[in-house]
XYZ file of C-alpha atoms in Angstrom:
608
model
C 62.386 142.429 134.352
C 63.090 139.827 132.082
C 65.900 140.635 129.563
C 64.657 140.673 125.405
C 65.795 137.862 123.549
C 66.422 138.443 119.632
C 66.078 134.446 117.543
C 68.515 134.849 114.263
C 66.302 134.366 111.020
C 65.579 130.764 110.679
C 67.402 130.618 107.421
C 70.303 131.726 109.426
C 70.373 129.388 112.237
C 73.404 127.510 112.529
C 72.511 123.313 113.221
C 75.257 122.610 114.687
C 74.789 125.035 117.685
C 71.251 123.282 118.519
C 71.186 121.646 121.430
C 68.308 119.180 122.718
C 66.237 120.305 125.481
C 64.401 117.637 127.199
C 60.932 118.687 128.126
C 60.494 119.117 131.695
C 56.424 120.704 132.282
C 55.950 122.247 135.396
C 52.626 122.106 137.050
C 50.376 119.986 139.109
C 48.896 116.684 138.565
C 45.505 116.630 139.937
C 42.185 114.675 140.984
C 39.649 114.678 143.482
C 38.820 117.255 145.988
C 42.012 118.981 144.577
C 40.975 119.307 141.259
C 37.712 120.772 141.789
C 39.455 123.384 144.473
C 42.389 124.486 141.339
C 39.689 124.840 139.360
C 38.009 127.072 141.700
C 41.362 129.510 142.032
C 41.799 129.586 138.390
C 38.630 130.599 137.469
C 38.825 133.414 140.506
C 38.864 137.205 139.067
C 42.449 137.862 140.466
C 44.162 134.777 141.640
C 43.158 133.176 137.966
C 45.374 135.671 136.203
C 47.940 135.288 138.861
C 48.348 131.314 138.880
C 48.090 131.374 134.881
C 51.123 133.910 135.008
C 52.632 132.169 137.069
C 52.143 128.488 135.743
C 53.532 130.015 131.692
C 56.355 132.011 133.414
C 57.719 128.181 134.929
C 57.499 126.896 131.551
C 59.241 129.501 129.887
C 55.826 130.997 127.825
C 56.267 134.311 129.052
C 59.580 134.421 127.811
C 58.846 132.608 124.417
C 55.945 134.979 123.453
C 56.437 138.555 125.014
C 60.331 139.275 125.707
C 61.524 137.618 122.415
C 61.905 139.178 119.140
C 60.790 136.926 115.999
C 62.165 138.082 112.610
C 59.586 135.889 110.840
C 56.274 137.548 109.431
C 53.142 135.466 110.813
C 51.818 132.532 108.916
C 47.760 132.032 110.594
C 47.526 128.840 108.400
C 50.227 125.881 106.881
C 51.713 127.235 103.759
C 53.557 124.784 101.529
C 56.233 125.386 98.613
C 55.046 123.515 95.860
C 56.179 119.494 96.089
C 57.543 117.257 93.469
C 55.094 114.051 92.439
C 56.130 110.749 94.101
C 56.854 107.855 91.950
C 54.757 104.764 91.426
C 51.407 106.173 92.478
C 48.410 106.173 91.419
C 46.982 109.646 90.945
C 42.929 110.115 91.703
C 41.050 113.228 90.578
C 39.198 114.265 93.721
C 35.971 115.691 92.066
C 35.204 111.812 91.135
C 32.047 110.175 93.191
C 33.597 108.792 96.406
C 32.951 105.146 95.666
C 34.566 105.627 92.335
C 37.912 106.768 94.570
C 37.485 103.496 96.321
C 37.713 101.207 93.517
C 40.532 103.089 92.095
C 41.591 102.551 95.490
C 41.044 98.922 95.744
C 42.939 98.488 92.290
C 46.119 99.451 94.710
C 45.975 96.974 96.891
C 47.485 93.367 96.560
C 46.306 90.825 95.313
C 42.951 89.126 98.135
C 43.259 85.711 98.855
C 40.702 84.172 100.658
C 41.954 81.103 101.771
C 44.503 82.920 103.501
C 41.469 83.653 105.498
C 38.383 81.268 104.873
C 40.128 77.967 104.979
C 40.048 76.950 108.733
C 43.473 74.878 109.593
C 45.551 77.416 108.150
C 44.932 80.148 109.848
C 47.699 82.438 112.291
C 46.623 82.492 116.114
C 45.282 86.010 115.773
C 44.179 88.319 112.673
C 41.508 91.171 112.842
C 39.254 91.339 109.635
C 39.819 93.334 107.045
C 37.567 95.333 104.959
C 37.957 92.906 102.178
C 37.401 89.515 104.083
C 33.434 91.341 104.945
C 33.009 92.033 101.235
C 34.200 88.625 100.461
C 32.219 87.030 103.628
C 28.568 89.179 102.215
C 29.445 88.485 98.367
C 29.714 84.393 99.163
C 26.744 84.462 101.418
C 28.382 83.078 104.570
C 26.524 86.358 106.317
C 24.499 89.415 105.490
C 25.672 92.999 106.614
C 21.950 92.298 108.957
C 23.608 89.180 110.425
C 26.600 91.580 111.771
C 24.398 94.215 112.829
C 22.199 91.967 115.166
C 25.930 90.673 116.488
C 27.665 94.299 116.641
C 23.812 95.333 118.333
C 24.203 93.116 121.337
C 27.534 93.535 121.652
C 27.283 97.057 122.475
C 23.958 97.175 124.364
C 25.992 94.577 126.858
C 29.022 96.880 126.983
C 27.223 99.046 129.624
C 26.819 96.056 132.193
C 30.790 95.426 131.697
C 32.774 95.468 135.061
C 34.086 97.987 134.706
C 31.849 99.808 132.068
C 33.396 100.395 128.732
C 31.370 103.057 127.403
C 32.067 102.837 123.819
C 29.714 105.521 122.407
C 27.880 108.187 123.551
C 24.706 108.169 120.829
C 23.721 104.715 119.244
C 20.096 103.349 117.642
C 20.080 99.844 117.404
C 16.868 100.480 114.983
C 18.632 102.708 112.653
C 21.224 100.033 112.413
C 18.906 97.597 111.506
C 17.786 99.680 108.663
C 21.155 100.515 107.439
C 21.886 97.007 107.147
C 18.816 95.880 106.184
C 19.490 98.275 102.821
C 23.000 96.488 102.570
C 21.582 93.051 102.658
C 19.144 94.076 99.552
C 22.363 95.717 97.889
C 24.288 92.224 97.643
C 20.709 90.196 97.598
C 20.553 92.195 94.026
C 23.841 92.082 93.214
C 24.785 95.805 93.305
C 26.465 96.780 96.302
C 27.558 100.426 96.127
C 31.372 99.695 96.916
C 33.972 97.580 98.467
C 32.850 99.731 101.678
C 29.201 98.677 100.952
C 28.086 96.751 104.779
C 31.163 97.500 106.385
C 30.374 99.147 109.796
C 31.972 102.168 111.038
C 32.040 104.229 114.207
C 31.790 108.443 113.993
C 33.904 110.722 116.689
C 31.481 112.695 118.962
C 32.257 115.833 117.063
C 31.533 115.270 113.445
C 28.223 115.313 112.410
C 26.496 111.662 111.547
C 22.402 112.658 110.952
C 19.958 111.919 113.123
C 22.435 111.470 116.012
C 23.194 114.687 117.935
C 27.120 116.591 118.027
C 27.651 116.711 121.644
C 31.826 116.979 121.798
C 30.845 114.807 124.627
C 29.823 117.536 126.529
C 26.606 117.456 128.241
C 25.389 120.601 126.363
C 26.485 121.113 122.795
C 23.654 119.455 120.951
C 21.753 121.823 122.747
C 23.024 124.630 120.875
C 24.249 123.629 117.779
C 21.861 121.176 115.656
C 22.605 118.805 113.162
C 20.798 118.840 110.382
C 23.056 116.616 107.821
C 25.793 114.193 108.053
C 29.353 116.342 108.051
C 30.821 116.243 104.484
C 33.266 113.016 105.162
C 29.991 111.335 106.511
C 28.399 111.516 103.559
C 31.075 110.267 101.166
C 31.516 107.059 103.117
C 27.267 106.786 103.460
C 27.063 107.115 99.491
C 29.625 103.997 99.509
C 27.185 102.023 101.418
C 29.243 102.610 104.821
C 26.664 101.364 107.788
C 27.538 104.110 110.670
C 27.153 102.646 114.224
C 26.743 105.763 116.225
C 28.789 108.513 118.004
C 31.928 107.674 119.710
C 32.528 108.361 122.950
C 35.889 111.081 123.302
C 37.502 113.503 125.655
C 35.144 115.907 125.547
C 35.493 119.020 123.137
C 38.903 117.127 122.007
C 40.793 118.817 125.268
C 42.535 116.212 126.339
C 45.061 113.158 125.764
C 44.151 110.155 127.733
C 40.004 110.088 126.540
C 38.969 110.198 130.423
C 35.250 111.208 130.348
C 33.553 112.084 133.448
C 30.071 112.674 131.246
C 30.216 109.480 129.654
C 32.358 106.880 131.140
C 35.967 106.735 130.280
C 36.517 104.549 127.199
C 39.244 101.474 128.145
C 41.900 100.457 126.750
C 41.244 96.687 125.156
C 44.799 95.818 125.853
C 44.549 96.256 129.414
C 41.248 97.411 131.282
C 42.821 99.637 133.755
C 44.625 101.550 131.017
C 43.746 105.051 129.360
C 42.780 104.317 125.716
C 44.443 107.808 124.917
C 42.887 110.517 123.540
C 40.958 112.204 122.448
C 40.069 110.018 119.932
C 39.327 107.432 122.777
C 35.879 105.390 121.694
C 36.864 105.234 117.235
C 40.396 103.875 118.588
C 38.959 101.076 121.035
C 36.096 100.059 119.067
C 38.551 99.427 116.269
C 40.867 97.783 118.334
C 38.362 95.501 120.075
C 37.411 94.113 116.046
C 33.444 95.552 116.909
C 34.157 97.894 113.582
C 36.614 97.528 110.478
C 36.878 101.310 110.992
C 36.321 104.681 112.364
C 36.733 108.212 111.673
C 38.350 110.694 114.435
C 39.871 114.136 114.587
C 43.506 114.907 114.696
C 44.125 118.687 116.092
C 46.630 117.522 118.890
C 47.475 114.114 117.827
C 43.896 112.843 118.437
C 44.230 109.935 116.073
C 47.751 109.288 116.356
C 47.767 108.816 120.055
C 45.171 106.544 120.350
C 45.685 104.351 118.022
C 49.076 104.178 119.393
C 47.731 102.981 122.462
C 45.327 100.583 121.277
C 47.695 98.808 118.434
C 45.936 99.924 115.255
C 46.708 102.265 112.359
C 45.203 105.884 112.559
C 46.042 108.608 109.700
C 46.193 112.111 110.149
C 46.188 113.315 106.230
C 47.682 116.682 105.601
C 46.055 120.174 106.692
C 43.064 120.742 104.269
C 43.469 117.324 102.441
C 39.500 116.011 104.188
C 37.174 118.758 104.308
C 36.118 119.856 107.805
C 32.942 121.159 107.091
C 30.259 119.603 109.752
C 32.364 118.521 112.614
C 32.564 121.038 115.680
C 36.252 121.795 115.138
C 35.719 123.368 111.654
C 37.312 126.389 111.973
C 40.664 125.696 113.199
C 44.060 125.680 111.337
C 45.837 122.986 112.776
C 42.561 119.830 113.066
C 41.184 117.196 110.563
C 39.627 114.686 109.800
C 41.319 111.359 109.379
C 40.748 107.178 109.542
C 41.484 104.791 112.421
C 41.380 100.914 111.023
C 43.323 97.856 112.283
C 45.112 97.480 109.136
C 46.651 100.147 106.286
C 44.887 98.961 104.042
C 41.761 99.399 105.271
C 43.193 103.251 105.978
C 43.420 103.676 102.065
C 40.597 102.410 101.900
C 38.597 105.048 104.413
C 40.995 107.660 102.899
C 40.054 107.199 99.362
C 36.405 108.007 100.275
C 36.704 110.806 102.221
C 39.457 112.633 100.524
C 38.526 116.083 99.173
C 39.693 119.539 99.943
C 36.934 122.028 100.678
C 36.263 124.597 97.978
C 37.577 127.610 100.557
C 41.225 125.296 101.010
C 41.586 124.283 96.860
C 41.913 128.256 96.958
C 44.038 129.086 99.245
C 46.403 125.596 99.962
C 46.071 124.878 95.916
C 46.279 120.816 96.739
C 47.719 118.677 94.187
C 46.157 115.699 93.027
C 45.724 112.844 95.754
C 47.368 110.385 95.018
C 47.428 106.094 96.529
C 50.587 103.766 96.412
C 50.719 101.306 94.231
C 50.624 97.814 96.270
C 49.476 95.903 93.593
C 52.455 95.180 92.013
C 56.474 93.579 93.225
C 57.969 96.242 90.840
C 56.393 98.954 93.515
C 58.150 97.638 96.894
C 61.330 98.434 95.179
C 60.901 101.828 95.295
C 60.966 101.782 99.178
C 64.791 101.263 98.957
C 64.891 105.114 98.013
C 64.000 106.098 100.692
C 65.826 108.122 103.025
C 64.403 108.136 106.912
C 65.050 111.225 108.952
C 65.779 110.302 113.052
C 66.613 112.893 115.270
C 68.110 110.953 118.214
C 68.449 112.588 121.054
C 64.383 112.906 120.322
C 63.853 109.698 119.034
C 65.339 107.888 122.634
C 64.172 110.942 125.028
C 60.805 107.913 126.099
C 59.883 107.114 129.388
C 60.740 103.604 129.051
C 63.571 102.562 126.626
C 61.155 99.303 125.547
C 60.289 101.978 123.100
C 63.027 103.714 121.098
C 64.517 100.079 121.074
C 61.419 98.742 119.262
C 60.824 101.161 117.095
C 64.892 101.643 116.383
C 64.656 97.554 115.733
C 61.756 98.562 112.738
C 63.913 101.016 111.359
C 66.973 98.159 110.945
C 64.859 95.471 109.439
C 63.804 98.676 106.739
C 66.680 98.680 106.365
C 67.765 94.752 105.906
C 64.469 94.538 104.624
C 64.283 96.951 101.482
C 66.837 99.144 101.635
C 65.562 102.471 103.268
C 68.485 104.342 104.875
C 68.196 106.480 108.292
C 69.934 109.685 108.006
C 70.630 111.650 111.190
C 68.538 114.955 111.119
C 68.482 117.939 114.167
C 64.860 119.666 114.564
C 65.623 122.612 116.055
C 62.810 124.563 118.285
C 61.422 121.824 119.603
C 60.168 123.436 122.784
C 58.974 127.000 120.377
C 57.012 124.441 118.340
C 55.033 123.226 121.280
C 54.334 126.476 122.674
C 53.177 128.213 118.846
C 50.695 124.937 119.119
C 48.994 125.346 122.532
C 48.439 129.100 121.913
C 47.121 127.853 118.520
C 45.267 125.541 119.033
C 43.846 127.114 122.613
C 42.907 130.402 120.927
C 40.984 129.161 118.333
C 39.353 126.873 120.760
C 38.644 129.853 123.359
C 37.049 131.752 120.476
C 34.593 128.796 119.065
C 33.325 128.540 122.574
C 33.811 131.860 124.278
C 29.718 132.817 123.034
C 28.598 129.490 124.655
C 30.970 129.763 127.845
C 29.471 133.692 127.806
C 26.177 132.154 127.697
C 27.019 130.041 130.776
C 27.719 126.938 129.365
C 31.060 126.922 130.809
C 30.468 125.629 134.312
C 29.201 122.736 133.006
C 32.218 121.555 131.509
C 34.597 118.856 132.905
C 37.034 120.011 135.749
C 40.610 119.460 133.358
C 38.568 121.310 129.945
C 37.743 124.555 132.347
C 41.735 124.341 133.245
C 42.697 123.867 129.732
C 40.181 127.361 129.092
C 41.443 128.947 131.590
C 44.988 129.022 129.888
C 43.468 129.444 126.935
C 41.427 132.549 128.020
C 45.223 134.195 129.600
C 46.545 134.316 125.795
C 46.518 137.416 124.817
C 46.502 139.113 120.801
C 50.233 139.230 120.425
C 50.980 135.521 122.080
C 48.866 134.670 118.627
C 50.504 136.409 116.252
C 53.976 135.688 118.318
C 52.843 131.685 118.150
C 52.063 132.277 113.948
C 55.713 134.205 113.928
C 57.268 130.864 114.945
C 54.887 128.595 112.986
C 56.395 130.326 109.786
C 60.071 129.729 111.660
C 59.542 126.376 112.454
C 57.501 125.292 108.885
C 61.223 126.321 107.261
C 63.087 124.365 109.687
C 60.930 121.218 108.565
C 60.665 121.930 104.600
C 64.781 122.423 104.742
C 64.899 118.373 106.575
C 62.376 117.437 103.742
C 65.344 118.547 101.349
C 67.388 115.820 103.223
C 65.347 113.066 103.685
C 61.112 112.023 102.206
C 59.800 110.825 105.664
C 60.903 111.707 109.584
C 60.252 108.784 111.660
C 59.790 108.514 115.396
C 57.991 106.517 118.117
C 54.109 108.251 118.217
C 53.949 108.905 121.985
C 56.532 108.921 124.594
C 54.688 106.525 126.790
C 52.804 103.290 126.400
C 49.016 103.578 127.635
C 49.392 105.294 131.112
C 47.311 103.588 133.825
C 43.527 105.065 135.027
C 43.847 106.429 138.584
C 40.854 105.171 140.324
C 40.424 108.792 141.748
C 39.775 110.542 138.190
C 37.076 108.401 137.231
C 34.257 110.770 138.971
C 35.711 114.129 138.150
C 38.507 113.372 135.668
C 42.371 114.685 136.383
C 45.115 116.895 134.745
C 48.326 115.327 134.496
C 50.601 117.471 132.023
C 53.964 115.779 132.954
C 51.533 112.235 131.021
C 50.617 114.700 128.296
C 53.868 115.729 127.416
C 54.872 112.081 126.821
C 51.788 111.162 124.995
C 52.617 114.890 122.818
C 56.151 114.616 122.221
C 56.499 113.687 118.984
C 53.099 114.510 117.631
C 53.005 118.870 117.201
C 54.602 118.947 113.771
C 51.515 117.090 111.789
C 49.388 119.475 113.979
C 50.910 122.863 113.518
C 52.437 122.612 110.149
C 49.528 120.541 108.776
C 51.985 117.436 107.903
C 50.866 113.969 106.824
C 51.749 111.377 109.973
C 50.259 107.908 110.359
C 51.167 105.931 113.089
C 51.542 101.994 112.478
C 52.048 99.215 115.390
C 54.977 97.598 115.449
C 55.258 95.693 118.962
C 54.710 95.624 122.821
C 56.496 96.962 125.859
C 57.834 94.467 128.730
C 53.639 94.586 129.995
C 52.643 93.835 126.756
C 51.517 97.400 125.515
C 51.135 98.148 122.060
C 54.354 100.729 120.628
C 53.211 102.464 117.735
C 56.015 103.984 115.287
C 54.812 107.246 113.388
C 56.225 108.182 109.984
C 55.550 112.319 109.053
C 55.835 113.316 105.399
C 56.282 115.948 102.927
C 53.150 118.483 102.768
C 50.444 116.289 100.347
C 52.908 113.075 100.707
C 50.519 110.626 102.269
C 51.022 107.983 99.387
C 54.812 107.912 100.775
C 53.861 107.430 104.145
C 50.776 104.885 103.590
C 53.253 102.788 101.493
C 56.367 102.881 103.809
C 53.367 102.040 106.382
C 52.076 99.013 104.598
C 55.899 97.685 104.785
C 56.325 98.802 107.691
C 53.133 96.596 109.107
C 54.451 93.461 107.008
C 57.768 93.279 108.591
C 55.572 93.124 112.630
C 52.837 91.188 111.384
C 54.046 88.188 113.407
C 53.912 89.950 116.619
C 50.949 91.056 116.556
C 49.007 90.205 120.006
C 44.705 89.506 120.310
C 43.604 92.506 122.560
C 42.389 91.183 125.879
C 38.653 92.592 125.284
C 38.181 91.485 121.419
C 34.827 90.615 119.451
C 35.695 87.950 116.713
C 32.616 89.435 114.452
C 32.743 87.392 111.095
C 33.333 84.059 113.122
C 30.268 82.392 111.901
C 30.877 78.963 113.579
């Protein structure tokens, strides 16, 4: 029998007795033959139950949610203590028309110069455009949004005849394209585009709604029972700013998964390196941004989702905090621990997304009361002081605990020139519960997954998902009513832990995955693979946003010995994203040097 364990209150925990675990995951890394036969046992009446037992009691589940005792009463959703205002922000009331929160936005930003850009010999080896270099390009008639669209068109009708295929997205209508573009052209033909986001082309995640296309989760079933009847509610607000929306992109399907292989679709490649995992599941918004085919995209964020791959792929992705976006219309809407949130190449073009699509559903403006959103101010020199404030938490045993040190060093080397650079000082923090956190997040997470589905997967639908998502439900299905509640028990536990740091220090920083982009094993292209030993690496540092509904943006600051992108991520205060966009825009300024050309890139405004 396993002996009870009794945690102190977390007010009561004593720091300095908090030791760091590394995270060792025990179980199988599969493809092939072998996958589909685990499969097969775990979805068997008996042996199912038995392996699942089995497979938690290794890594210390069993333990964690059934012989412990947890003073703390449950919290089933992030609750935050009320938070301070930042200084030197701009505050934005969120009921205003989205465009209108764009050019409040754009008021932020620095000063555009576009010479810096437009004037030929001067330009640096490599840049990706910016949001503001297409509005300049379509306002001095050098191209039309229509121009693009014919070039962003054939670009992606060739990407299925790649070697190998780099199936970027899963639904796409060249003709409804057109037409989108064709409306944008008239817009600055007039005079009166809508916004600054007016012909700028993005790409939609699988599961958010974007009308006419179907939701599919990039599943092979899901649009078959659940239509889509209007664009989700962050869909619209960028459409009514004149946003041109390229299609559906391709994902690991129903979100399941952190590499973005895709046995449905095609697994979505890496642009920095072919053979490489894009990560997921954000997979297609995260390369299509990072191969310069869109300014930006929008992707979901329940398990790092954006964070990851944008990591991967050397771009910026934003995971605002819990109930900051509105949910309503993408397939994850019920959840407590997913949004919403923008993957661009630059932070900039982030606020930019952000502004348009911020807005808390009515449901969360009751229960989360949200203050104001609010942007940095970039705009002006007096602003960058304010940086030297701040005060970076870096937990180091954490921080360095990478598979290869060509990370922590390059993301320790950001955090020094910070400091040389403006004055931010690291301050040594201990999260305790690292290993509690995880678990509170995969019985979160996987039981409100297991109930959005469990009518469909009743219905049948379940066979016909991928071999590593019926794994993931089968773990899912062996949580039981009181793992829950035990998992909410140390979400409350683990959301003090954090708010006491945030007494300490405004932002905790850390590299965004524990690994650079993990290679594609030739053998999980057919039937896709589980490999938890890569998912804990790409996971490590990403649970906290997830489960306590944090702000975290990841930002890329440099490459690896094979010339991977490193991303660093910077977590804030509940509601803090201003902080964290504007330590992000320095952050950005001090690596813009290094910044490499992806191998598979589309130079879209070169009109030469």
């Amino acid at each position: 029998m396993g002996k009870k364990r009794v945690m102190v209150p977390a007010k009561d925990l004593d720091l300095s007795t908090v030791k760091y675990e590394h995270e060792v995951i025990k179980a199988p890394h599969l493809t092939g033959s072998m996958l589909k036969l685990f499969v097969r046992m775990v979805e068997a009446p008996v042996l199912g139950s038995l392996i699942m037992s089995f497979l938690k009691k290794q890594n210390k589940m069993v333990e964690m949610l059934q012989n412990t005792v947890i003073p703390e009463a449950p919290m089933f959703k992030p609750e935050f203590p009320p938070q301070d205002a930042e200084p030197s922000v701009v505050i934005v009331d969120e009921e205003r028309k989205p465009e209108d929160r764009v050019e409040l936005a754009l008021k932020c930003l620095p000063h555009y110069d576009p010479a810096c850009c437009w004037s030929g010999d001067s330009l640096p080896s490599f840049r990706y455009w910016k949001i503001r270099d297409y509005a300049y390009a379509y306002r001095s008639k050098l191209v039309t949004p229509s121009m693009v669209a014919e070039k962003i068109i054939s670009i992606i009708e060739d990407c299925n005849y790649h070697k190998p295929p780099t199936p970027l997205l899963i639904s796409f209508d060249a003709e409804d394209i057109r037409k989108q573009a064709a409306a944008s052209t008239q817009r600055f033909e007039e005079g009166n585009p809508l916004s600054i986001l007016d012909g700028i082309f993005m790409a939609i995640k699988d599961d958010i709604d974007c009308y006419p296309h179907p939701s599919k989760g990039a599943t092979t079933w899901m649009h078959e029972v659940r239509s889509v009847e209007k664009d989700a509610v962050c869909v619209s607000r960028l459409r009514s700013c004149g946003v041109i929306l390229v299609g559906k992109a391709n994902m690991h399907e129903l979100g399941m998964g952190t590499t973005g292989n895709n046995p449905n679709y095609g697994t979505t490649r890496n642009p920095h390196a072919l053979e490489r995992y894009t990560g997921g599941s954000s997979s297609g918004p995260a390369a299509i941004v990072a191969s310069g085919l869109c300014s930006a995209a929008l992707g979901t964020d329940g398990g790092g989702s954006v964070r990851i791959p944008s990591s991967l792929c050397g771009v910026v992705g934003l995971k605002t905090t819990y109930g900051r976006t509105s949910m309503e219309g993408s397939i994850c809407d019920a959840g407590t621990v997913e949004i919403i949130g923008p993957i661009a190449s630059t932070v900039e073009d982030i606020i930019l997304v952000y502004a348009a699509i911020l807005g808390s559903s009515p449901e969360d403006r009751i229960s989360l009361r949200p203050p104001p959103p609010c942007f940095p101010d970039l705009s002006s020199l007096e602003n960058a002081n304010t940086l030297g404030s701040l005060r970076l938490g870096k937990y180091t045993e954490w921080f360095n605990d990478v598979h290869s040190t060509d990370i922590s060093d390059v993301c320790e080397d950001v955090l020094k020139l910070l400091s040389k650079s403006h004055g931010c000082e690291t301050i040594e923090i201990v999260i305790p519960e690292l290993h509690e956190m995880r678990t509170a997040h995969v019985v979160s997470i996987g039981s409100e997954t297991q109930c959005s589905l469990n009518p469909d997967c009743e219905d049948g639908k379940g066979v016909k998902l991928t071999y590593d998502t019926r794994i993931s439900m089968a773990l899912f299905r062996s949580f039981t009513a009181s793992d829950y509640v035990a998992a909410q028990c140390l979400r409350r536990r683990i959301m003090h832990h954090h708010m006491e740091i945030f007494k300490k220090v405004d932002v905790i920083v850390t590299p965004t995955t524990g690994m650079t982009a993990p290679k594609i094993p030739s053998s999980a292209l057919k039937d896709g693979e589980t490999d938890m030993q890569v998912t804990a690496y790409l996971m490590r540092f990403i649970i906290a946003g997830n489960l306590l509904g944090l702000p975290a943006i990841t930002v890329p600051v440099g490459y690896d010995k094979q010339g991977l992108p490193i991303g660093l991520q910077l977590i804030g205060r509940p509601w803090g994203e201003e902080t964290i966009l504007h330590l992000a825009s320095a952050v950005e300024e001090l690596c813009a040097k290094s910044r490499k050309k992806p191998a598979s890139f589309y130079d879209i405004l070169n009109i030469k």
